[in-house]
């Protein structure tokens, strides 16, 4: 049984880029008669708000993207993440790291393992890193084809528990995808290079590996990812039909013109029946589309 999910971090209202990913994941699940879940990834309280989470859910509802089962909040899942850390620890994969931000930035993007053999005592100012050894991870993305990383060379030992005491995204996402029985992850291509780390953790924790499909991200005129950082305008809830129609066009589903004035339910029924994820194959980014920054009122 197909089980998919949309897993937004509640750092602000949904914008065109996140609605694009949400709709792709929803259509993929429904086209396969699957279950579609929403998980709020509220792991980082200083960057997030309760209002943003509520706002995201209201927007999904307005668009007709109804989810199954209960919404899961990662802020409630600390015990499960602790347990996963303990299992990694029992496998001797974890070590404490006290490298300063400055020192880390001198290393660039690959952590060279400085603290690996230092037996640093775990405490309030240390992160926990997971050793990757010489693991090579390769998988076939449904849209992007084969993707491989040699983790030691491309990433280095990576953080699973942050020095500020928060659980790392890579850990939480793997624990929750397994706990929720997710078979299919459909999400933005900005997370493609995280996937080998997640597959590695799934292996270490004895979890199944879901199928992955990484959809393009939406970029603005300057070539930056449309995201909260760029203050993409939130999508108004007052014009859900327009937003859906334009997002279907951006997803290259070629909605027939007649559909532009249909109800959201009719539009979604058409889109589920005609879902062609292959139209996005090999595409890494797409320009902002008409109405993505500010739907016409
Ligand atoms: N919470 C992540 C984000 O909003 C997405 C996680 C995922 O889909 O794996 O970027």
PDB file of C-alpha atoms and ligand atoms in Angstrom:
ATOM      1  CA  UNK A   1       0.000   0.000   0.000  1.00  0.00           C
ATOM      2  CA  UNK A   2       1.366   3.361  -1.072  1.00  0.00           C
ATOM      3  CA  UNK A   3       1.923   5.803   1.820  1.00  0.00           C
ATOM      4  CA  UNK A   4       3.159   9.276   0.998  1.00  0.00           C
ATOM      5  CA  UNK A   5       3.616  12.444   2.989  1.00  0.00           C
ATOM      6  CA  UNK A   6       4.106  16.192   2.858  1.00  0.00           C
ATOM      7  CA  UNK A   7       6.461  17.363   5.593  1.00  0.00           C
ATOM      8  CA  UNK A   8       6.680  21.159   5.818  1.00  0.00           C
ATOM      9  CA  UNK A   9       8.767  23.009   8.384  1.00  0.00           C
ATOM     10  CA  UNK A  10       6.494  25.687   9.870  1.00  0.00           C
ATOM     11  CA  UNK A  11       8.850  28.619   9.365  1.00  0.00           C
ATOM     12  CA  UNK A  12       6.214  30.645   7.512  1.00  0.00           C
ATOM     13  CA  UNK A  13       3.157  30.342   5.296  1.00  0.00           C
ATOM     14  CA  UNK A  14       3.240  28.014   2.292  1.00  0.00           C
ATOM     15  CA  UNK A  15       4.587  29.668  -0.828  1.00  0.00           C
ATOM     16  CA  UNK A  16       4.405  28.659  -4.475  1.00  0.00           C
ATOM     17  CA  UNK A  17       7.434  26.368  -4.217  1.00  0.00           C
ATOM     18  CA  UNK A  18       6.067  24.439  -1.259  1.00  0.00           C
ATOM     19  CA  UNK A  19       2.586  24.178  -2.789  1.00  0.00           C
ATOM     20  CA  UNK A  20       4.220  22.775  -5.923  1.00  0.00           C
ATOM     21  CA  UNK A  21       5.879  20.017  -3.870  1.00  0.00           C
ATOM     22  CA  UNK A  22       2.743  19.412  -1.774  1.00  0.00           C
ATOM     23  CA  UNK A  23       0.549  19.015  -4.855  1.00  0.00           C
ATOM     24  CA  UNK A  24       3.031  16.670  -6.550  1.00  0.00           C
ATOM     25  CA  UNK A  25       3.160  14.465  -3.475  1.00  0.00           C
ATOM     26  CA  UNK A  26      -0.640  14.537  -3.064  1.00  0.00           C
ATOM     27  CA  UNK A  27      -1.335  13.662  -6.718  1.00  0.00           C
ATOM     28  CA  UNK A  28       1.251  10.894  -6.743  1.00  0.00           C
ATOM     29  CA  UNK A  29      -0.352   9.301  -3.664  1.00  0.00           C
ATOM     30  CA  UNK A  30      -3.941   9.657  -4.849  1.00  0.00           C
ATOM     31  CA  UNK A  31      -3.177   8.461  -8.382  1.00  0.00           C
ATOM     32  CA  UNK A  32      -1.908   5.237  -6.802  1.00  0.00           C
ATOM     33  CA  UNK A  33      -4.895   4.984  -4.441  1.00  0.00           C
ATOM     34  CA  UNK A  34      -2.490   5.610  -1.608  1.00  0.00           C
ATOM     35  CA  UNK A  35      -2.582   7.252   1.772  1.00  0.00           C
ATOM     36  CA  UNK A  36      -1.325  10.842   2.022  1.00  0.00           C
ATOM     37  CA  UNK A  37      -0.089  12.201   5.347  1.00  0.00           C
ATOM     38  CA  UNK A  38       0.969  15.586   6.626  1.00  0.00           C
ATOM     39  CA  UNK A  39       3.810  15.860   9.125  1.00  0.00           C
ATOM     40  CA  UNK A  40       4.771  19.188  10.653  1.00  0.00           C
ATOM     41  CA  UNK A  41       8.555  19.291  11.020  1.00  0.00           C
ATOM     42  CA  UNK A  42       8.714  21.659  13.974  1.00  0.00           C
ATOM     43  CA  UNK A  43      12.137  20.636  15.221  1.00  0.00           C
ATOM     44  CA  UNK A  44      13.600  24.105  15.501  1.00  0.00           C
ATOM     45  CA  UNK A  45      11.446  26.261  17.829  1.00  0.00           C
ATOM     46  CA  UNK A  46      13.390  29.546  17.388  1.00  0.00           C
ATOM     47  CA  UNK A  47      12.670  29.483  13.646  1.00  0.00           C
ATOM     48  CA  UNK A  48       9.074  28.328  13.833  1.00  0.00           C
ATOM     49  CA  UNK A  49       5.668  29.214  15.154  1.00  0.00           C
ATOM     50  CA  UNK A  50       2.409  27.487  16.038  1.00  0.00           C
ATOM     51  CA  UNK A  51       0.637  30.031  13.863  1.00  0.00           C
ATOM     52  CA  UNK A  52       2.674  29.033  10.818  1.00  0.00           C
ATOM     53  CA  UNK A  53       1.756  25.364  11.306  1.00  0.00           C
ATOM     54  CA  UNK A  54      -1.942  26.219  11.621  1.00  0.00           C
ATOM     55  CA  UNK A  55      -1.683  28.508   8.613  1.00  0.00           C
ATOM     56  CA  UNK A  56      -0.102  25.762   6.474  1.00  0.00           C
ATOM     57  CA  UNK A  57      -2.889  23.337   7.361  1.00  0.00           C
ATOM     58  CA  UNK A  58      -5.562  25.929   6.542  1.00  0.00           C
ATOM     59  CA  UNK A  59      -3.977  26.570   3.165  1.00  0.00           C
ATOM     60  CA  UNK A  60      -3.845  22.843   2.335  1.00  0.00           C
ATOM     61  CA  UNK A  61      -7.509  22.585   3.288  1.00  0.00           C
ATOM     62  CA  UNK A  62      -8.453  25.577   1.157  1.00  0.00           C
ATOM     63  CA  UNK A  63      -6.720  23.948  -1.801  1.00  0.00           C
ATOM     64  CA  UNK A  64      -8.656  20.728  -1.218  1.00  0.00           C
ATOM     65  CA  UNK A  65      -5.510  18.767  -0.329  1.00  0.00           C
ATOM     66  CA  UNK A  66      -7.077  16.690   2.408  1.00  0.00           C
ATOM     67  CA  UNK A  67      -4.825  14.355   4.318  1.00  0.00           C
ATOM     68  CA  UNK A  68      -5.431  10.990   5.941  1.00  0.00           C
ATOM     69  CA  UNK A  69      -4.837  10.049   9.574  1.00  0.00           C
ATOM     70  CA  UNK A  70      -3.627  12.506  12.195  1.00  0.00           C
ATOM     71  CA  UNK A  71      -1.139  15.269  11.561  1.00  0.00           C
ATOM     72  CA  UNK A  72       2.152  14.370  13.272  1.00  0.00           C
ATOM     73  CA  UNK A  73       4.263  17.052  14.974  1.00  0.00           C
ATOM     74  CA  UNK A  74       7.979  16.339  15.287  1.00  0.00           C
ATOM     75  CA  UNK A  75       8.090  18.435  18.465  1.00  0.00           C
ATOM     76  CA  UNK A  76       6.184  15.558  20.123  1.00  0.00           C
ATOM     77  CA  UNK A  77       8.606  12.862  19.003  1.00  0.00           C
ATOM     78  CA  UNK A  78      11.723  13.467  21.107  1.00  0.00           C
ATOM     79  CA  UNK A  79      11.545  10.042  22.789  1.00  0.00           C
ATOM     80  CA  UNK A  80      11.636   8.257  19.425  1.00  0.00           C
ATOM     81  CA  UNK A  81      14.634  10.307  18.269  1.00  0.00           C
ATOM     82  CA  UNK A  82      16.454   9.599  21.551  1.00  0.00           C
ATOM     83  CA  UNK A  83      15.835   5.927  21.067  1.00  0.00           C
ATOM     84  CA  UNK A  84      17.232   6.017  17.527  1.00  0.00           C
ATOM     85  CA  UNK A  85      20.310   7.876  18.787  1.00  0.00           C
ATOM     86  CA  UNK A  86      20.809   5.202  21.439  1.00  0.00           C
ATOM     87  CA  UNK A  87      20.686   2.514  18.753  1.00  0.00           C
ATOM     88  CA  UNK A  88      23.261   4.308  16.614  1.00  0.00           C
ATOM     89  CA  UNK A  89      25.373   4.752  19.719  1.00  0.00           C
ATOM     90  CA  UNK A  90      25.172   1.052  20.522  1.00  0.00           C
ATOM     91  CA  UNK A  91      26.637   0.464  17.063  1.00  0.00           C
ATOM     92  CA  UNK A  92      29.564   2.760  17.984  1.00  0.00           C
ATOM     93  CA  UNK A  93      28.668   5.172  15.218  1.00  0.00           C
ATOM     94  CA  UNK A  94      28.357   8.368  17.261  1.00  0.00           C
ATOM     95  CA  UNK A  95      30.943  10.766  18.638  1.00  0.00           C
ATOM     96  CA  UNK A  96      30.834  14.201  20.196  1.00  0.00           C
ATOM     97  CA  UNK A  97      32.160  17.170  18.231  1.00  0.00           C
ATOM     98  CA  UNK A  98      33.031  20.570  19.660  1.00  0.00           C
ATOM     99  CA  UNK A  99      34.311  22.228  16.483  1.00  0.00           C
ATOM    100  CA  UNK A 100      33.405  25.905  16.406  1.00  0.00           C
ATOM    101  CA  UNK A 101      31.384  27.371  13.590  1.00  0.00           C
ATOM    102  CA  UNK A 102      34.492  29.208  12.434  1.00  0.00           C
ATOM    103  CA  UNK A 103      36.569  26.060  12.338  1.00  0.00           C
ATOM    104  CA  UNK A 104      33.827  24.237  10.448  1.00  0.00           C
ATOM    105  CA  UNK A 105      33.552  26.961   7.847  1.00  0.00           C
ATOM    106  CA  UNK A 106      37.266  26.606   7.140  1.00  0.00           C
ATOM    107  CA  UNK A 107      36.611  22.963   6.206  1.00  0.00           C
ATOM    108  CA  UNK A 108      34.045  23.837   3.532  1.00  0.00           C
ATOM    109  CA  UNK A 109      31.165  21.451   2.962  1.00  0.00           C
ATOM    110  CA  UNK A 110      32.789  18.129   3.864  1.00  0.00           C
ATOM    111  CA  UNK A 111      33.524  17.485   7.552  1.00  0.00           C
ATOM    112  CA  UNK A 112      37.072  16.069   7.779  1.00  0.00           C
ATOM    113  CA  UNK A 113      36.440  14.057  10.952  1.00  0.00           C
ATOM    114  CA  UNK A 114      38.530  16.251  13.256  1.00  0.00           C
ATOM    115  CA  UNK A 115      36.814  15.142  16.475  1.00  0.00           C
ATOM    116  CA  UNK A 116      36.442  11.480  15.522  1.00  0.00           C
ATOM    117  CA  UNK A 117      39.285  10.132  17.631  1.00  0.00           C
ATOM    118  CA  UNK A 118      39.302  12.742  20.368  1.00  0.00           C
ATOM    119  CA  UNK A 119      36.823  11.093  22.745  1.00  0.00           C
ATOM    120  CA  UNK A 120      35.289  14.412  23.653  1.00  0.00           C
ATOM    121  CA  UNK A 121      32.930  14.256  26.597  1.00  0.00           C
ATOM    122  CA  UNK A 122      29.337  14.816  25.523  1.00  0.00           C
ATOM    123  CA  UNK A 123      27.868  17.921  26.984  1.00  0.00           C
ATOM    124  CA  UNK A 124      25.995  21.095  26.426  1.00  0.00           C
ATOM    125  CA  UNK A 125      28.339  22.496  23.794  1.00  0.00           C
ATOM    126  CA  UNK A 126      28.869  19.384  21.718  1.00  0.00           C
ATOM    127  CA  UNK A 127      27.103  18.045  18.665  1.00  0.00           C
ATOM    128  CA  UNK A 128      26.797  14.331  17.943  1.00  0.00           C
ATOM    129  CA  UNK A 129      28.072  13.137  14.594  1.00  0.00           C
ATOM    130  CA  UNK A 130      27.365   9.848  12.869  1.00  0.00           C
ATOM    131  CA  UNK A 131      30.350   8.118  11.295  1.00  0.00           C
ATOM    132  CA  UNK A 132      29.979   7.217   7.638  1.00  0.00           C
ATOM    133  CA  UNK A 133      33.213   5.287   7.108  1.00  0.00           C
ATOM    134  CA  UNK A 134      33.617   4.444   3.447  1.00  0.00           C
ATOM    135  CA  UNK A 135      29.903   3.991   2.742  1.00  0.00           C
ATOM    136  CA  UNK A 136      28.868   4.464  -0.856  1.00  0.00           C
ATOM    137  CA  UNK A 137      25.168   5.040  -1.406  1.00  0.00           C
ATOM    138  CA  UNK A 138      23.403   4.867  -4.723  1.00  0.00           C
ATOM    139  CA  UNK A 139      19.716   4.951  -5.508  1.00  0.00           C
ATOM    140  CA  UNK A 140      17.423   5.452  -8.475  1.00  0.00           C
ATOM    141  CA  UNK A 141      15.279   8.528  -8.112  1.00  0.00           C
ATOM    142  CA  UNK A 142      11.990   8.156 -10.001  1.00  0.00           C
ATOM    143  CA  UNK A 143      12.461  11.536 -11.664  1.00  0.00           C
ATOM    144  CA  UNK A 144      16.156  12.302 -11.510  1.00  0.00           C
ATOM    145  CA  UNK A 145      17.599   8.875 -12.275  1.00  0.00           C
ATOM    146  CA  UNK A 146      20.601   7.377 -10.564  1.00  0.00           C
ATOM    147  CA  UNK A 147      22.188   9.429  -7.797  1.00  0.00           C
ATOM    148  CA  UNK A 148      25.268   8.356  -5.852  1.00  0.00           C
ATOM    149  CA  UNK A 149      27.443   9.651  -3.087  1.00  0.00           C
ATOM    150  CA  UNK A 150      30.533   8.388  -1.426  1.00  0.00           C
ATOM    151  CA  UNK A 151      29.588   9.714   1.983  1.00  0.00           C
ATOM    152  CA  UNK A 152      33.093  10.057   3.416  1.00  0.00           C
ATOM    153  CA  UNK A 153      34.300  12.019   0.414  1.00  0.00           C
ATOM    154  CA  UNK A 154      31.147  14.009  -0.367  1.00  0.00           C
ATOM    155  CA  UNK A 155      29.623  14.735   3.058  1.00  0.00           C
ATOM    156  CA  UNK A 156      31.754  13.467   5.950  1.00  0.00           C
ATOM    157  CA  UNK A 157      30.495  12.347   9.360  1.00  0.00           C
ATOM    158  CA  UNK A 158      27.249  14.263   9.756  1.00  0.00           C
ATOM    159  CA  UNK A 159      25.344  15.758  12.659  1.00  0.00           C
ATOM    160  CA  UNK A 160      22.423  13.828  14.118  1.00  0.00           C
ATOM    161  CA  UNK A 161      22.078  15.876  17.319  1.00  0.00           C
ATOM    162  CA  UNK A 162      22.949  19.543  17.251  1.00  0.00           C
ATOM    163  CA  UNK A 163      25.066  21.393  19.757  1.00  0.00           C
ATOM    164  CA  UNK A 164      22.068  23.581  20.606  1.00  0.00           C
ATOM    165  CA  UNK A 165      20.315  20.430  21.833  1.00  0.00           C
ATOM    166  CA  UNK A 166      17.992  19.999  18.851  1.00  0.00           C
ATOM    167  CA  UNK A 167      17.633  16.798  16.883  1.00  0.00           C
ATOM    168  CA  UNK A 168      18.932  17.074  13.342  1.00  0.00           C
ATOM    169  CA  UNK A 169      16.588  16.966  10.368  1.00  0.00           C
ATOM    170  CA  UNK A 170      18.407  13.932   8.873  1.00  0.00           C
ATOM    171  CA  UNK A 171      17.709  11.847  11.958  1.00  0.00           C
ATOM    172  CA  UNK A 172      14.117  12.932  12.561  1.00  0.00           C
ATOM    173  CA  UNK A 173      13.019  12.520   8.953  1.00  0.00           C
ATOM    174  CA  UNK A 174      14.321   8.951   8.821  1.00  0.00           C
ATOM    175  CA  UNK A 175      12.772   7.949  12.147  1.00  0.00           C
ATOM    176  CA  UNK A 176       9.394   9.394  11.198  1.00  0.00           C
ATOM    177  CA  UNK A 177       9.292   8.119   7.613  1.00  0.00           C
ATOM    178  CA  UNK A 178       9.856   4.630   9.021  1.00  0.00           C
ATOM    179  CA  UNK A 179       7.400   5.047  11.910  1.00  0.00           C
ATOM    180  CA  UNK A 180       4.681   6.297   9.569  1.00  0.00           C
ATOM    181  CA  UNK A 181       5.363   3.478   7.109  1.00  0.00           C
ATOM    182  CA  UNK A 182       6.141   5.866   4.263  1.00  0.00           C
ATOM    183  CA  UNK A 183       6.718   3.998   1.000  1.00  0.00           C
ATOM    184  CA  UNK A 184       7.114   7.024  -1.274  1.00  0.00           C
ATOM    185  CA  UNK A 185       8.814  10.344  -0.659  1.00  0.00           C
ATOM    186  CA  UNK A 186       8.003  13.089  -3.174  1.00  0.00           C
ATOM    187  CA  UNK A 187       9.762  16.352  -2.311  1.00  0.00           C
ATOM    188  CA  UNK A 188      11.909  19.181  -3.660  1.00  0.00           C
ATOM    189  CA  UNK A 189      15.206  18.504  -5.380  1.00  0.00           C
ATOM    190  CA  UNK A 190      16.988  20.675  -2.824  1.00  0.00           C
ATOM    191  CA  UNK A 191      16.843  17.572  -0.618  1.00  0.00           C
ATOM    192  CA  UNK A 192      18.336  15.201  -3.208  1.00  0.00           C
ATOM    193  CA  UNK A 193      21.797  15.451  -1.678  1.00  0.00           C
ATOM    194  CA  UNK A 194      20.391  14.628   1.786  1.00  0.00           C
ATOM    195  CA  UNK A 195      18.886  11.375   0.548  1.00  0.00           C
ATOM    196  CA  UNK A 196      22.070   9.235   0.665  1.00  0.00           C
ATOM    197  CA  UNK A 197      22.556  10.226   4.335  1.00  0.00           C
ATOM    198  CA  UNK A 198      18.955   9.210   4.995  1.00  0.00           C
ATOM    199  CA  UNK A 199      19.371   5.884   3.189  1.00  0.00           C
ATOM    200  CA  UNK A 200      22.537   5.294   5.193  1.00  0.00           C
ATOM    201  CA  UNK A 201      20.686   5.906   8.478  1.00  0.00           C
ATOM    202  CA  UNK A 202      17.821   3.669   7.341  1.00  0.00           C
ATOM    203  CA  UNK A 203      20.372   0.904   6.826  1.00  0.00           C
ATOM    204  CA  UNK A 204      21.964   1.424  10.229  1.00  0.00           C
ATOM    205  CA  UNK A 205      18.597   1.499  11.987  1.00  0.00           C
ATOM    206  CA  UNK A 206      17.149  -1.457  10.085  1.00  0.00           C
ATOM    207  CA  UNK A 207      14.413   0.536   8.369  1.00  0.00           C
ATOM    208  CA  UNK A 208      13.106  -0.058   4.846  1.00  0.00           C
ATOM    209  CA  UNK A 209      14.190   2.402   2.133  1.00  0.00           C
ATOM    210  CA  UNK A 210      11.259   4.239   0.540  1.00  0.00           C
ATOM    211  CA  UNK A 211      11.106   5.139  -3.150  1.00  0.00           C
ATOM    212  CA  UNK A 212      12.124   8.724  -3.836  1.00  0.00           C
ATOM    213  CA  UNK A 213      10.992  11.252  -6.423  1.00  0.00           C
ATOM    214  CA  UNK A 214      12.610  14.686  -6.270  1.00  0.00           C
ATOM    215  CA  UNK A 215      10.590  17.351  -8.050  1.00  0.00           C
ATOM    216  CA  UNK A 216      12.081  20.592  -9.400  1.00  0.00           C
ATOM    217  CA  UNK A 217      12.268  23.652  -7.208  1.00  0.00           C
ATOM    218  CA  UNK A 218      10.917  27.007  -8.293  1.00  0.00           C
ATOM    219  CA  UNK A 219      13.547  29.693  -8.755  1.00  0.00           C
ATOM    220  CA  UNK A 220      13.177  33.451  -9.010  1.00  0.00           C
ATOM    221  CA  UNK A 221      14.656  35.766 -11.639  1.00  0.00           C
ATOM    222  CA  UNK A 222      17.979  35.817  -9.761  1.00  0.00           C
ATOM    223  CA  UNK A 223      18.170  32.024  -9.887  1.00  0.00           C
ATOM    224  CA  UNK A 224      17.526  31.596  -6.151  1.00  0.00           C
ATOM    225  CA  UNK A 225      15.205  28.973  -4.759  1.00  0.00           C
ATOM    226  CA  UNK A 226      11.832  30.451  -4.071  1.00  0.00           C
ATOM    227  CA  UNK A 227      11.576  29.986  -0.358  1.00  0.00           C
ATOM    228  CA  UNK A 228      10.924  31.594   2.920  1.00  0.00           C
ATOM    229  CA  UNK A 229      14.394  33.095   2.838  1.00  0.00           C
ATOM    230  CA  UNK A 230      13.467  35.035  -0.267  1.00  0.00           C
ATOM    231  CA  UNK A 231      10.197  36.125   1.320  1.00  0.00           C
ATOM    232  CA  UNK A 232       8.157  34.512  -1.394  1.00  0.00           C
ATOM    233  CA  UNK A 233       4.676  35.883  -1.066  1.00  0.00           C
ATOM    234  CA  UNK A 234       2.352  33.529   0.700  1.00  0.00           C
ATOM    235  CA  UNK A 235      -0.315  32.104  -1.513  1.00  0.00           C
ATOM    236  CA  UNK A 236      -3.626  33.661  -0.727  1.00  0.00           C
ATOM    237  CA  UNK A 237      -6.324  31.285   0.344  1.00  0.00           C
ATOM    238  CA  UNK A 238      -8.972  33.326  -1.370  1.00  0.00           C
ATOM    239  CA  UNK A 239      -8.198  32.062  -4.871  1.00  0.00           C
ATOM    240  CA  UNK A 240      -7.556  28.338  -4.396  1.00  0.00           C
ATOM    241  CA  UNK A 241      -8.809  27.477  -7.887  1.00  0.00           C
ATOM    242  CA  UNK A 242      -6.362  29.832  -9.530  1.00  0.00           C
ATOM    243  CA  UNK A 243      -3.507  28.650  -7.382  1.00  0.00           C
ATOM    244  CA  UNK A 244      -4.245  25.010  -8.168  1.00  0.00           C
ATOM    245  CA  UNK A 245      -4.651  25.638 -11.875  1.00  0.00           C
ATOM    246  CA  UNK A 246      -1.372  27.506 -12.142  1.00  0.00           C
ATOM    247  CA  UNK A 247       0.435  24.956 -10.047  1.00  0.00           C
ATOM    248  CA  UNK A 248      -0.867  22.177 -12.309  1.00  0.00           C
ATOM    249  CA  UNK A 249       0.477  24.108 -15.283  1.00  0.00           C
ATOM    250  CA  UNK A 250       3.823  24.519 -13.550  1.00  0.00           C
ATOM    251  CA  UNK A 251       3.819  20.769 -12.843  1.00  0.00           C
ATOM    252  CA  UNK A 252       3.512  20.314 -16.616  1.00  0.00           C
ATOM    253  CA  UNK A 253       0.236  18.479 -16.311  1.00  0.00           C
ATOM    254  CA  UNK A 254      -1.312  20.597 -19.095  1.00  0.00           C
ATOM    255  CA  UNK A 255      -4.713  21.132 -17.494  1.00  0.00           C
ATOM    256  CA  UNK A 256      -7.363  21.755 -20.128  1.00  0.00           C
ATOM    257  CA  UNK A 257      -8.448  25.408 -20.297  1.00  0.00           C
ATOM    258  CA  UNK A 258     -12.020  24.584 -19.267  1.00  0.00           C
ATOM    259  CA  UNK A 259     -10.708  23.505 -15.912  1.00  0.00           C
ATOM    260  CA  UNK A 260      -9.601  27.040 -15.021  1.00  0.00           C
ATOM    261  CA  UNK A 261     -13.035  27.901 -13.681  1.00  0.00           C
ATOM    262  CA  UNK A 262     -13.804  24.497 -12.138  1.00  0.00           C
ATOM    263  CA  UNK A 263     -14.045  23.830  -8.403  1.00  0.00           C
ATOM    264  CA  UNK A 264     -10.937  22.651  -6.566  1.00  0.00           C
ATOM    265  CA  UNK A 265     -12.517  19.193  -6.199  1.00  0.00           C
ATOM    266  CA  UNK A 266     -13.131  18.924  -9.932  1.00  0.00           C
ATOM    267  CA  UNK A 267      -9.642  20.149 -10.694  1.00  0.00           C
ATOM    268  CA  UNK A 268      -8.051  17.649  -8.334  1.00  0.00           C
ATOM    269  CA  UNK A 269     -10.172  14.787  -9.674  1.00  0.00           C
ATOM    270  CA  UNK A 270      -8.962  15.614 -13.188  1.00  0.00           C
ATOM    271  CA  UNK A 271      -5.358  15.965 -12.020  1.00  0.00           C
ATOM    272  CA  UNK A 272      -5.399  12.623 -10.176  1.00  0.00           C
ATOM    273  CA  UNK A 273      -6.861  10.832 -13.192  1.00  0.00           C
ATOM    274  CA  UNK A 274      -4.296  12.425 -15.499  1.00  0.00           C
ATOM    275  CA  UNK A 275      -1.212  12.535 -13.243  1.00  0.00           C
ATOM    276  CA  UNK A 276       1.982  12.214 -15.287  1.00  0.00           C
ATOM    277  CA  UNK A 277       4.990  12.589 -13.010  1.00  0.00           C
ATOM    278  CA  UNK A 278       7.240  11.666 -15.943  1.00  0.00           C
ATOM    279  CA  UNK A 279       6.568  15.164 -17.347  1.00  0.00           C
ATOM    280  CA  UNK A 280       8.956  16.405 -14.637  1.00  0.00           C
ATOM    281  CA  UNK A 281      11.694  13.852 -15.319  1.00  0.00           C
ATOM    282  CA  UNK A 282      15.180  15.299 -15.344  1.00  0.00           C
ATOM    283  CA  UNK A 283      14.040  18.859 -14.555  1.00  0.00           C
ATOM    284  CA  UNK A 284      15.936  20.442 -11.678  1.00  0.00           C
ATOM    285  CA  UNK A 285      14.371  23.876 -11.508  1.00  0.00           C
ATOM    286  CA  UNK A 286      11.584  25.872 -13.032  1.00  0.00           C
ATOM    287  CA  UNK A 287      11.153  29.630 -13.237  1.00  0.00           C
ATOM    288  CA  UNK A 288       8.559  31.389 -11.154  1.00  0.00           C
ATOM    289  CA  UNK A 289       5.263  30.948 -12.920  1.00  0.00           C
ATOM    290  CA  UNK A 290       2.470  33.360 -13.523  1.00  0.00           C
ATOM    291  CA  UNK A 291       0.801  34.039 -10.243  1.00  0.00           C
ATOM    292  CA  UNK A 292       3.343  32.134  -8.183  1.00  0.00           C
ATOM    293  CA  UNK A 293       4.525  35.267  -6.446  1.00  0.00           C
ATOM    294  CA  UNK A 294       1.193  37.026  -6.292  1.00  0.00           C
ATOM    295  CA  UNK A 295      -1.980  35.380  -7.529  1.00  0.00           C
ATOM    296  CA  UNK A 296      -4.179  37.859  -9.359  1.00  0.00           C
ATOM    297  CA  UNK A 297      -7.101  38.963  -7.232  1.00  0.00           C
TER     298      UNK A 297
HETATM  299  N1  LIG B   1      10.783  19.726   6.361  1.00  0.00           N
HETATM  300  C1  LIG B   1      11.543  19.778   5.156  1.00  0.00           C
HETATM  301  C2  LIG B   1      11.368  21.116   4.490  1.00  0.00           C
HETATM  302  O1  LIG B   1      10.378  21.795   4.728  1.00  0.00           O
HETATM  303  C3  LIG B   1      11.144  18.725   4.150  1.00  0.00           C
HETATM  304  C4  LIG B   1      11.490  17.378   4.605  1.00  0.00           C
HETATM  305  C5  LIG B   1      11.233  16.264   3.624  1.00  0.00           C
HETATM  306  O2  LIG B   1      10.314  16.343   2.778  1.00  0.00           O
HETATM  307  O3  LIG B   1      11.945  15.282   3.726  1.00  0.00           O
HETATM  308  O4  LIG B   1      12.220  21.503   3.719  1.00  0.00           O
END
